[in-house]
Amino acid sequence: ALGAGGGAGGTGGGKGGGYRAYGARWLMLALFCSVTFTNAFLWICFASISTFTGQFLDVGNTAVNLLSLVFMFMYPPGTLLSAYVYDRWDLRVGLSVGAAMNCVGAWVRFVGVAMPADAGVWRYVIVMVGQTICAVAQPFFTNSPAKLAGRWFPVKERELATTIAAMLNPLGNAAGAVVPSIIVTAAGEP
């Protein structure tokens, strides 16, 4: 576990005071990758189905585009929040907060699309609230791959771990751009 005073891969201990790498580091990397991938997917998933999204939520193209743009608008405040959380507590708490925000945002989005059609503009409003929560969570992931690698991996593996962690975000973007257009073929499909 990542705790104060060195955490899972902390310095000290072991023979000669060296760095001890735990096998769980790969699990931590996999968990991080799944959350950053999901966050990136949530960011862009409406873009490839914007016409259907607009019809389904009964809004125009600008409103649909705002579902993606909100991530850019919320990046600065999200960065300040993530920096505060990482500095005040630690990596574990920061990633947990980001993952919780991502999960809550996704469920709020689900509630928005699951509302009956007669809810009108409230469906869009609820989806935007969920999207905004996910947007604030994004910097918790995009600003932390090197911190994760430095905390969990020995020096010889840090470049690889940082690269893997950083690459899952654009892969999530790619999947979020392709998968919805494969699944959604009409405006009545949330």
PDB file of N, CA and C in Angstrom, residues 81-166:
ATOM      1  N   LEU A  81      -6.721  21.529  -7.883  1.00  0.00           N
ATOM      2  CA  LEU A  81      -7.276  20.604  -6.889  1.00  0.00           C
ATOM      3  C   LEU A  81      -6.401  19.366  -6.748  1.00  0.00           C
ATOM      4  N   SER A  82      -5.989  18.781  -7.872  1.00  0.00           N
ATOM      5  CA  SER A  82      -5.162  17.569  -7.788  1.00  0.00           C
ATOM      6  C   SER A  82      -3.811  17.872  -7.141  1.00  0.00           C
ATOM      7  N   ALA A  83      -3.223  19.001  -7.474  1.00  0.00           N
ATOM      8  CA  ALA A  83      -1.942  19.370  -6.853  1.00  0.00           C
ATOM      9  C   ALA A  83      -2.096  19.534  -5.348  1.00  0.00           C
ATOM     10  N   TYR A  84      -3.187  20.172  -4.939  1.00  0.00           N
ATOM     11  CA  TYR A  84      -3.440  20.337  -3.509  1.00  0.00           C
ATOM     12  C   TYR A  84      -3.592  18.986  -2.817  1.00  0.00           C
ATOM     13  N   VAL A  85      -4.398  18.109  -3.403  1.00  0.00           N
ATOM     14  CA  VAL A  85      -4.639  16.795  -2.789  1.00  0.00           C
ATOM     15  C   VAL A  85      -3.346  15.989  -2.724  1.00  0.00           C
ATOM     16  N   TYR A  86      -2.568  15.977  -3.818  1.00  0.00           N
ATOM     17  CA  TYR A  86      -1.305  15.233  -3.821  1.00  0.00           C
ATOM     18  C   TYR A  86      -0.323  15.801  -2.803  1.00  0.00           C
ATOM     19  N   ASP A  87      -0.268  17.127  -2.668  1.00  0.00           N
ATOM     20  CA  ASP A  87       0.648  17.738  -1.705  1.00  0.00           C
ATOM     21  C   ASP A  87       0.165  17.570  -0.269  1.00  0.00           C
ATOM     22  N   ARG A  88      -1.112  17.699  -0.055  1.00  0.00           N
ATOM     23  CA  ARG A  88      -1.675  17.623   1.298  1.00  0.00           C
ATOM     24  C   ARG A  88      -1.687  16.201   1.833  1.00  0.00           C
ATOM     25  N   TRP A  89      -2.011  15.243   0.962  1.00  0.00           N
ATOM     26  CA  TRP A  89      -2.057  13.857   1.376  1.00  0.00           C
ATOM     27  C   TRP A  89      -0.987  13.077   0.624  1.00  0.00           C
ATOM     28  N   ASP A  90      -1.343  12.198  -0.258  1.00  0.00           N
ATOM     29  CA  ASP A  90      -0.327  11.446  -0.999  1.00  0.00           C
ATOM     30  C   ASP A  90      -0.924  10.910  -2.297  1.00  0.00           C
ATOM     31  N   LEU A  91      -0.149  10.121  -3.000  1.00  0.00           N
ATOM     32  CA  LEU A  91      -0.557   9.572  -4.284  1.00  0.00           C
ATOM     33  C   LEU A  91      -1.800   8.692  -4.156  1.00  0.00           C
ATOM     34  N   ARG A  92      -1.833   7.861  -3.147  1.00  0.00           N
ATOM     35  CA  ARG A  92      -2.973   6.962  -2.962  1.00  0.00           C
ATOM     36  C   ARG A  92      -4.265   7.741  -2.793  1.00  0.00           C
ATOM     37  N   VAL A  93      -4.252   8.741  -1.954  1.00  0.00           N
ATOM     38  CA  VAL A  93      -5.449   9.549  -1.726  1.00  0.00           C
ATOM     39  C   VAL A  93      -5.816  10.308  -2.995  1.00  0.00           C
ATOM     40  N   GLY A  94      -4.823  10.879  -3.657  1.00  0.00           N
ATOM     41  CA  GLY A  94      -5.093  11.623  -4.887  1.00  0.00           C
ATOM     42  C   GLY A  94      -5.721  10.771  -5.968  1.00  0.00           C
ATOM     43  N   LEU A  95      -5.158   9.594  -6.199  1.00  0.00           N
ATOM     44  CA  LEU A  95      -5.722   8.710  -7.219  1.00  0.00           C
ATOM     45  C   LEU A  95      -7.091   8.180  -6.803  1.00  0.00           C
ATOM     46  N   SER A  96      -7.277   7.963  -5.514  1.00  0.00           N
ATOM     47  CA  SER A  96      -8.592   7.526  -5.022  1.00  0.00           C
ATOM     48  C   SER A  96      -9.643   8.614  -5.224  1.00  0.00           C
ATOM     49  N   VAL A  97      -9.277   9.853  -4.951  1.00  0.00           N
ATOM     50  CA  VAL A  97     -10.206  10.974  -5.166  1.00  0.00           C
ATOM     51  C   VAL A  97     -10.539  11.091  -6.650  1.00  0.00           C
ATOM     52  N   GLY A  98      -9.518  11.028  -7.501  1.00  0.00           N
ATOM     53  CA  GLY A  98      -9.750  11.106  -8.938  1.00  0.00           C
ATOM     54  C   GLY A  98     -10.623   9.971  -9.442  1.00  0.00           C
ATOM     55  N   ALA A  99     -10.349   8.752  -8.988  1.00  0.00           N
ATOM     56  CA  ALA A  99     -11.136   7.592  -9.413  1.00  0.00           C
ATOM     57  C   ALA A  99     -12.581   7.711  -8.917  1.00  0.00           C
ATOM     58  N   ALA A 100     -12.769   8.182  -7.691  1.00  0.00           N
ATOM     59  CA  ALA A 100     -14.119   8.350  -7.149  1.00  0.00           C
ATOM     60  C   ALA A 100     -14.881   9.407  -7.938  1.00  0.00           C
ATOM     61  N   MET A 101     -14.216  10.505  -8.262  1.00  0.00           N
ATOM     62  CA  MET A 101     -14.869  11.548  -9.059  1.00  0.00           C
ATOM     63  C   MET A 101     -15.236  11.011 -10.435  1.00  0.00           C
ATOM     64  N   ASN A 102     -14.358  10.243 -11.027  1.00  0.00           N
ATOM     65  CA  ASN A 102     -14.613   9.657 -12.340  1.00  0.00           C
ATOM     66  C   ASN A 102     -15.830   8.739 -12.281  1.00  0.00           C
ATOM     67  N   CYS A 103     -15.895   7.915 -11.258  1.00  0.00           N
ATOM     68  CA  CYS A 103     -17.014   6.980 -11.087  1.00  0.00           C
ATOM     69  C   CYS A 103     -18.327   7.734 -10.862  1.00  0.00           C
ATOM     70  N   VAL A 104     -18.310   8.696  -9.974  1.00  0.00           N
ATOM     71  CA  VAL A 104     -19.517   9.481  -9.693  1.00  0.00           C
ATOM     72  C   VAL A 104     -19.968  10.216 -10.955  1.00  0.00           C
ATOM     73  N   GLY A 105     -19.022  10.827 -11.661  1.00  0.00           N
ATOM     74  CA  GLY A 105     -19.362  11.540 -12.892  1.00  0.00           C
ATOM     75  C   GLY A 105     -19.984  10.626 -13.931  1.00  0.00           C
ATOM     76  N   ALA A 106     -19.455   9.417 -14.071  1.00  0.00           N
ATOM     77  CA  ALA A 106     -20.000   8.466 -15.034  1.00  0.00           C
ATOM     78  C   ALA A 106     -21.425   8.059 -14.650  1.00  0.00           C
ATOM     79  N   TRP A 107     -21.664   7.847 -13.363  1.00  0.00           N
ATOM     80  CA  TRP A 107     -23.016   7.475 -12.925  1.00  0.00           C
ATOM     81  C   TRP A 107     -23.990   8.635 -13.100  1.00  0.00           C
ATOM     82  N   VAL A 108     -23.552   9.844 -12.852  1.00  0.00           N
ATOM     83  CA  VAL A 108     -24.426  11.001 -13.060  1.00  0.00           C
ATOM     84  C   VAL A 108     -24.777  11.109 -14.539  1.00  0.00           C
ATOM     85  N   ARG A 109     -23.795  10.911 -15.404  1.00  0.00           N
ATOM     86  CA  ARG A 109     -24.062  10.906 -16.845  1.00  0.00           C
ATOM     87  C   ARG A 109     -25.100   9.837 -17.194  1.00  0.00           C
ATOM     88  N   PHE A 110     -24.947   8.664 -16.614  1.00  0.00           N
ATOM     89  CA  PHE A 110     -25.898   7.578 -16.859  1.00  0.00           C
ATOM     90  C   PHE A 110     -27.310   7.987 -16.459  1.00  0.00           C
ATOM     91  N   VAL A 111     -27.433   8.615 -15.297  1.00  0.00           N
ATOM     92  CA  VAL A 111     -28.748   9.080 -14.844  1.00  0.00           C
ATOM     93  C   VAL A 111     -29.333  10.049 -15.865  1.00  0.00           C
ATOM     94  N   GLY A 112     -28.492  10.931 -16.397  1.00  0.00           N
ATOM     95  CA  GLY A 112     -28.960  11.895 -17.386  1.00  0.00           C
ATOM     96  C   GLY A 112     -29.505  11.245 -18.645  1.00  0.00           C
ATOM     97  N   VAL A 113     -28.811  10.238 -19.162  1.00  0.00           N
ATOM     98  CA  VAL A 113     -29.291   9.597 -20.396  1.00  0.00           C
ATOM     99  C   VAL A 113     -30.424   8.611 -20.118  1.00  0.00           C
ATOM    100  N   ALA A 114     -30.572   8.154 -18.894  1.00  0.00           N
ATOM    101  CA  ALA A 114     -31.631   7.210 -18.557  1.00  0.00           C
ATOM    102  C   ALA A 114     -32.953   7.904 -18.227  1.00  0.00           C
ATOM    103  N   MET A 115     -32.908   9.219 -18.072  1.00  0.00           N
ATOM    104  CA  MET A 115     -34.137   9.962 -17.768  1.00  0.00           C
ATOM    105  C   MET A 115     -35.111   9.860 -18.947  1.00  0.00           C
ATOM    106  N   PRO A 116     -36.399   9.926 -18.667  1.00  0.00           N
ATOM    107  CA  PRO A 116     -37.373   9.871 -19.762  1.00  0.00           C
ATOM    108  C   PRO A 116     -37.247  11.086 -20.692  1.00  0.00           C
ATOM    109  N   ALA A 117     -37.655  10.903 -21.928  1.00  0.00           N
ATOM    110  CA  ALA A 117     -37.535  11.957 -22.941  1.00  0.00           C
ATOM    111  C   ALA A 117     -38.286  13.220 -22.543  1.00  0.00           C
ATOM    112  N   ASP A 118     -39.375  13.085 -21.775  1.00  0.00           N
ATOM    113  CA  ASP A 118     -40.133  14.280 -21.394  1.00  0.00           C
ATOM    114  C   ASP A 118     -39.428  15.127 -20.333  1.00  0.00           C
ATOM    115  N   ALA A 119     -38.250  14.684 -19.874  1.00  0.00           N
ATOM    116  CA  ALA A 119     -37.459  15.489 -18.938  1.00  0.00           C
ATOM    117  C   ALA A 119     -36.855  16.700 -19.636  1.00  0.00           C
ATOM    118  N   GLY A 120     -36.865  16.677 -20.966  1.00  0.00           N
ATOM    119  CA  GLY A 120     -36.404  17.826 -21.744  1.00  0.00           C
ATOM    120  C   GLY A 120     -34.947  18.153 -21.518  1.00  0.00           C
ATOM    121  N   VAL A 121     -34.678  19.433 -21.336  1.00  0.00           N
ATOM    122  CA  VAL A 121     -33.304  19.921 -21.228  1.00  0.00           C
ATOM    123  C   VAL A 121     -32.599  19.396 -19.977  1.00  0.00           C
ATOM    124  N   TRP A 122     -33.359  18.914 -18.998  1.00  0.00           N
ATOM    125  CA  TRP A 122     -32.747  18.402 -17.768  1.00  0.00           C
ATOM    126  C   TRP A 122     -31.860  17.191 -18.043  1.00  0.00           C
ATOM    127  N   ARG A 123     -32.184  16.438 -19.065  1.00  0.00           N
ATOM    128  CA  ARG A 123     -31.300  15.315 -19.424  1.00  0.00           C
ATOM    129  C   ARG A 123     -29.913  15.848 -19.773  1.00  0.00           C
ATOM    130  N   TYR A 124     -29.863  16.870 -20.586  1.00  0.00           N
ATOM    131  CA  TYR A 124     -28.579  17.459 -20.967  1.00  0.00           C
ATOM    132  C   TYR A 124     -27.874  18.054 -19.751  1.00  0.00           C
ATOM    133  N   VAL A 125     -28.615  18.752 -18.924  1.00  0.00           N
ATOM    134  CA  VAL A 125     -28.025  19.388 -17.741  1.00  0.00           C
ATOM    135  C   VAL A 125     -27.382  18.331 -16.841  1.00  0.00           C
ATOM    136  N   ILE A 126     -28.071  17.234 -16.603  1.00  0.00           N
ATOM    137  CA  ILE A 126     -27.538  16.167 -15.743  1.00  0.00           C
ATOM    138  C   ILE A 126     -26.307  15.536 -16.394  1.00  0.00           C
ATOM    139  N   VAL A 127     -26.359  15.289 -17.700  1.00  0.00           N
ATOM    140  CA  VAL A 127     -25.196  14.741 -18.398  1.00  0.00           C
ATOM    141  C   VAL A 127     -24.012  15.711 -18.283  1.00  0.00           C
ATOM    142  N   MET A 128     -24.272  17.002 -18.423  1.00  0.00           N
ATOM    143  CA  MET A 128     -23.186  17.992 -18.322  1.00  0.00           C
ATOM    144  C   MET A 128     -22.608  18.032 -16.904  1.00  0.00           C
ATOM    145  N   VAL A 129     -23.433  17.890 -15.907  1.00  0.00           N
ATOM    146  CA  VAL A 129     -22.929  17.847 -14.521  1.00  0.00           C
ATOM    147  C   VAL A 129     -21.988  16.653 -14.361  1.00  0.00           C
ATOM    148  N   GLY A 130     -22.413  15.491 -14.838  1.00  0.00           N
ATOM    149  CA  GLY A 130     -21.549  14.314 -14.758  1.00  0.00           C
ATOM    150  C   GLY A 130     -20.261  14.493 -15.551  1.00  0.00           C
ATOM    151  N   GLN A 131     -20.375  15.089 -16.726  1.00  0.00           N
ATOM    152  CA  GLN A 131     -19.207  15.331 -17.567  1.00  0.00           C
ATOM    153  C   GLN A 131     -18.244  16.297 -16.871  1.00  0.00           C
ATOM    154  N   THR A 132     -18.777  17.290 -16.188  1.00  0.00           N
ATOM    155  CA  THR A 132     -17.949  18.264 -15.471  1.00  0.00           C
ATOM    156  C   THR A 132     -17.207  17.598 -14.316  1.00  0.00           C
ATOM    157  N   ILE A 133     -17.867  16.701 -13.616  1.00  0.00           N
ATOM    158  CA  ILE A 133     -17.202  15.974 -12.528  1.00  0.00           C
ATOM    159  C   ILE A 133     -16.041  15.155 -13.089  1.00  0.00           C
ATOM    160  N   CYS A 134     -16.279  14.457 -14.192  1.00  0.00           N
ATOM    161  CA  CYS A 134     -15.207  13.691 -14.841  1.00  0.00           C
ATOM    162  C   CYS A 134     -14.076  14.611 -15.308  1.00  0.00           C
ATOM    163  N   ALA A 135     -14.442  15.788 -15.792  1.00  0.00           N
ATOM    164  CA  ALA A 135     -13.438  16.746 -16.281  1.00  0.00           C
ATOM    165  C   ALA A 135     -12.526  17.221 -15.149  1.00  0.00           C
ATOM    166  N   VAL A 136     -13.094  17.474 -13.993  1.00  0.00           N
ATOM    167  CA  VAL A 136     -12.277  17.898 -12.847  1.00  0.00           C
ATOM    168  C   VAL A 136     -11.360  16.761 -12.405  1.00  0.00           C
ATOM    169  N   ALA A 137     -11.782  15.521 -12.616  1.00  0.00           N
ATOM    170  CA  ALA A 137     -10.964  14.363 -12.231  1.00  0.00           C
ATOM    171  C   ALA A 137      -9.786  14.147 -13.175  1.00  0.00           C
ATOM    172  N   GLN A 138      -9.880  14.608 -14.411  1.00  0.00           N
ATOM    173  CA  GLN A 138      -8.846  14.315 -15.409  1.00  0.00           C
ATOM    174  C   GLN A 138      -7.417  14.643 -14.954  1.00  0.00           C
ATOM    175  N   PRO A 139      -7.142  15.819 -14.386  1.00  0.00           N
ATOM    176  CA  PRO A 139      -5.755  16.108 -13.988  1.00  0.00           C
ATOM    177  C   PRO A 139      -5.201  15.184 -12.905  1.00  0.00           C
ATOM    178  N   PHE A 140      -6.079  14.532 -12.150  1.00  0.00           N
ATOM    179  CA  PHE A 140      -5.603  13.565 -11.171  1.00  0.00           C
ATOM    180  C   PHE A 140      -4.847  12.429 -11.866  1.00  0.00           C
ATOM    181  N   PHE A 141      -5.170  12.190 -13.136  1.00  0.00           N
ATOM    182  CA  PHE A 141      -4.533  11.114 -13.898  1.00  0.00           C
ATOM    183  C   PHE A 141      -3.469  11.636 -14.858  1.00  0.00           C
ATOM    184  N   THR A 142      -3.776  12.690 -15.571  1.00  0.00           N
ATOM    185  CA  THR A 142      -2.827  13.169 -16.585  1.00  0.00           C
ATOM    186  C   THR A 142      -1.585  13.810 -15.976  1.00  0.00           C
ATOM    187  N   ASN A 143      -1.673  14.271 -14.756  1.00  0.00           N
ATOM    188  CA  ASN A 143      -0.529  14.923 -14.115  1.00  0.00           C
ATOM    189  C   ASN A 143       0.257  13.999 -13.190  1.00  0.00           C
ATOM    190  N   SER A 144      -0.059  12.707 -13.187  1.00  0.00           N
ATOM    191  CA  SER A 144       0.577  11.852 -12.188  1.00  0.00           C
ATOM    192  C   SER A 144       1.340  10.623 -12.681  1.00  0.00           C
ATOM    193  N   PRO A 145       1.478  10.334 -13.980  1.00  0.00           N
ATOM    194  CA  PRO A 145       2.228   9.130 -14.355  1.00  0.00           C
ATOM    195  C   PRO A 145       3.655   9.077 -13.810  1.00  0.00           C
ATOM    196  N   ALA A 146       4.382  10.180 -13.865  1.00  0.00           N
ATOM    197  CA  ALA A 146       5.757  10.168 -13.350  1.00  0.00           C
ATOM    198  C   ALA A 146       5.781   9.996 -11.830  1.00  0.00           C
ATOM    199  N   LYS A 147       4.805  10.587 -11.161  1.00  0.00           N
ATOM    200  CA  LYS A 147       4.714  10.440  -9.702  1.00  0.00           C
ATOM    201  C   LYS A 147       4.435   8.988  -9.334  1.00  0.00           C
ATOM    202  N   LEU A 148       3.535   8.347 -10.077  1.00  0.00           N
ATOM    203  CA  LEU A 148       3.226   6.934  -9.855  1.00  0.00           C
ATOM    204  C   LEU A 148       4.463   6.075 -10.080  1.00  0.00           C
ATOM    205  N   ALA A 149       5.154   6.313 -11.186  1.00  0.00           N
ATOM    206  CA  ALA A 149       6.355   5.527 -11.494  1.00  0.00           C
ATOM    207  C   ALA A 149       7.440   5.749 -10.447  1.00  0.00           C
ATOM    208  N   GLY A 150       7.621   6.990 -10.023  1.00  0.00           N
ATOM    209  CA  GLY A 150       8.638   7.296  -9.016  1.00  0.00           C
ATOM    210  C   GLY A 150       8.330   6.696  -7.664  1.00  0.00           C
ATOM    211  N   ARG A 151       7.076   6.507  -7.384  1.00  0.00           N
ATOM    212  CA  ARG A 151       6.666   5.981  -6.086  1.00  0.00           C
ATOM    213  C   ARG A 151       6.696   4.457  -6.047  1.00  0.00           C
ATOM    214  N   TRP A 152       6.370   3.799  -7.149  1.00  0.00           N
ATOM    215  CA  TRP A 152       6.199   2.365  -7.147  1.00  0.00           C
ATOM    216  C   TRP A 152       7.286   1.573  -7.859  1.00  0.00           C
ATOM    217  N   PHE A 153       8.057   2.208  -8.724  1.00  0.00           N
ATOM    218  CA  PHE A 153       8.972   1.459  -9.577  1.00  0.00           C
ATOM    219  C   PHE A 153      10.427   1.811  -9.298  1.00  0.00           C
ATOM    220  N   PRO A 154      11.311   0.811  -9.425  1.00  0.00           N
ATOM    221  CA  PRO A 154      12.740   1.099  -9.290  1.00  0.00           C
ATOM    222  C   PRO A 154      13.192   1.945 -10.484  1.00  0.00           C
ATOM    223  N   VAL A 155      14.318   2.589 -10.327  1.00  0.00           N
ATOM    224  CA  VAL A 155      14.820   3.537 -11.326  1.00  0.00           C
ATOM    225  C   VAL A 155      14.865   2.918 -12.722  1.00  0.00           C
ATOM    226  N   LYS A 156      15.313   1.685 -12.834  1.00  0.00           N
ATOM    227  CA  LYS A 156      15.461   1.074 -14.154  1.00  0.00           C
ATOM    228  C   LYS A 156      14.131   0.805 -14.853  1.00  0.00           C
ATOM    229  N   GLU A 157      13.004   0.844 -14.123  1.00  0.00           N
ATOM    230  CA  GLU A 157      11.692   0.583 -14.713  1.00  0.00           C
ATOM    231  C   GLU A 157      10.822   1.838 -14.819  1.00  0.00           C
ATOM    232  N   ARG A 158      11.293   2.967 -14.320  1.00  0.00           N
ATOM    233  CA  ARG A 158      10.455   4.162 -14.256  1.00  0.00           C
ATOM    234  C   ARG A 158      10.083   4.717 -15.622  1.00  0.00           C
ATOM    235  N   GLU A 159      11.010   4.704 -16.553  1.00  0.00           N
ATOM    236  CA  GLU A 159      10.695   5.220 -17.893  1.00  0.00           C
ATOM    237  C   GLU A 159       9.594   4.388 -18.536  1.00  0.00           C
ATOM    238  N   LEU A 160       9.708   3.077 -18.432  1.00  0.00           N
ATOM    239  CA  LEU A 160       8.690   2.194 -19.000  1.00  0.00           C
ATOM    240  C   LEU A 160       7.342   2.414 -18.320  1.00  0.00           C
ATOM    241  N   ALA A 161       7.336   2.477 -17.005  1.00  0.00           N
ATOM    242  CA  ALA A 161       6.085   2.670 -16.267  1.00  0.00           C
ATOM    243  C   ALA A 161       5.448   4.013 -16.600  1.00  0.00           C
ATOM    244  N   THR A 162       6.253   5.055 -16.694  1.00  0.00           N
ATOM    245  CA  THR A 162       5.726   6.376 -17.047  1.00  0.00           C
ATOM    246  C   THR A 162       5.138   6.365 -18.450  1.00  0.00           C
ATOM    247  N   THR A 163       5.830   5.727 -19.383  1.00  0.00           N
ATOM    248  CA  THR A 163       5.346   5.657 -20.760  1.00  0.00           C
ATOM    249  C   THR A 163       4.031   4.902 -20.844  1.00  0.00           C
ATOM    250  N   ILE A 164       3.955   3.761 -20.182  1.00  0.00           N
ATOM    251  CA  ILE A 164       2.714   2.974 -20.200  1.00  0.00           C
ATOM    252  C   ILE A 164       1.573   3.781 -19.588  1.00  0.00           C
ATOM    253  N   ALA A 165       1.821   4.384 -18.439  1.00  0.00           N
ATOM    254  CA  ALA A 165       0.777   5.151 -17.752  1.00  0.00           C
ATOM    255  C   ALA A 165       0.313   6.342 -18.587  1.00  0.00           C
ATOM    256  N   ALA A 166       1.244   7.008 -19.239  1.00  0.00           N
ATOM    257  CA  ALA A 166       0.895   8.177 -20.043  1.00  0.00           C
ATOM    258  C   ALA A 166       0.190   7.800 -21.340  1.00  0.00           C
TER     259      ALA A 166
END
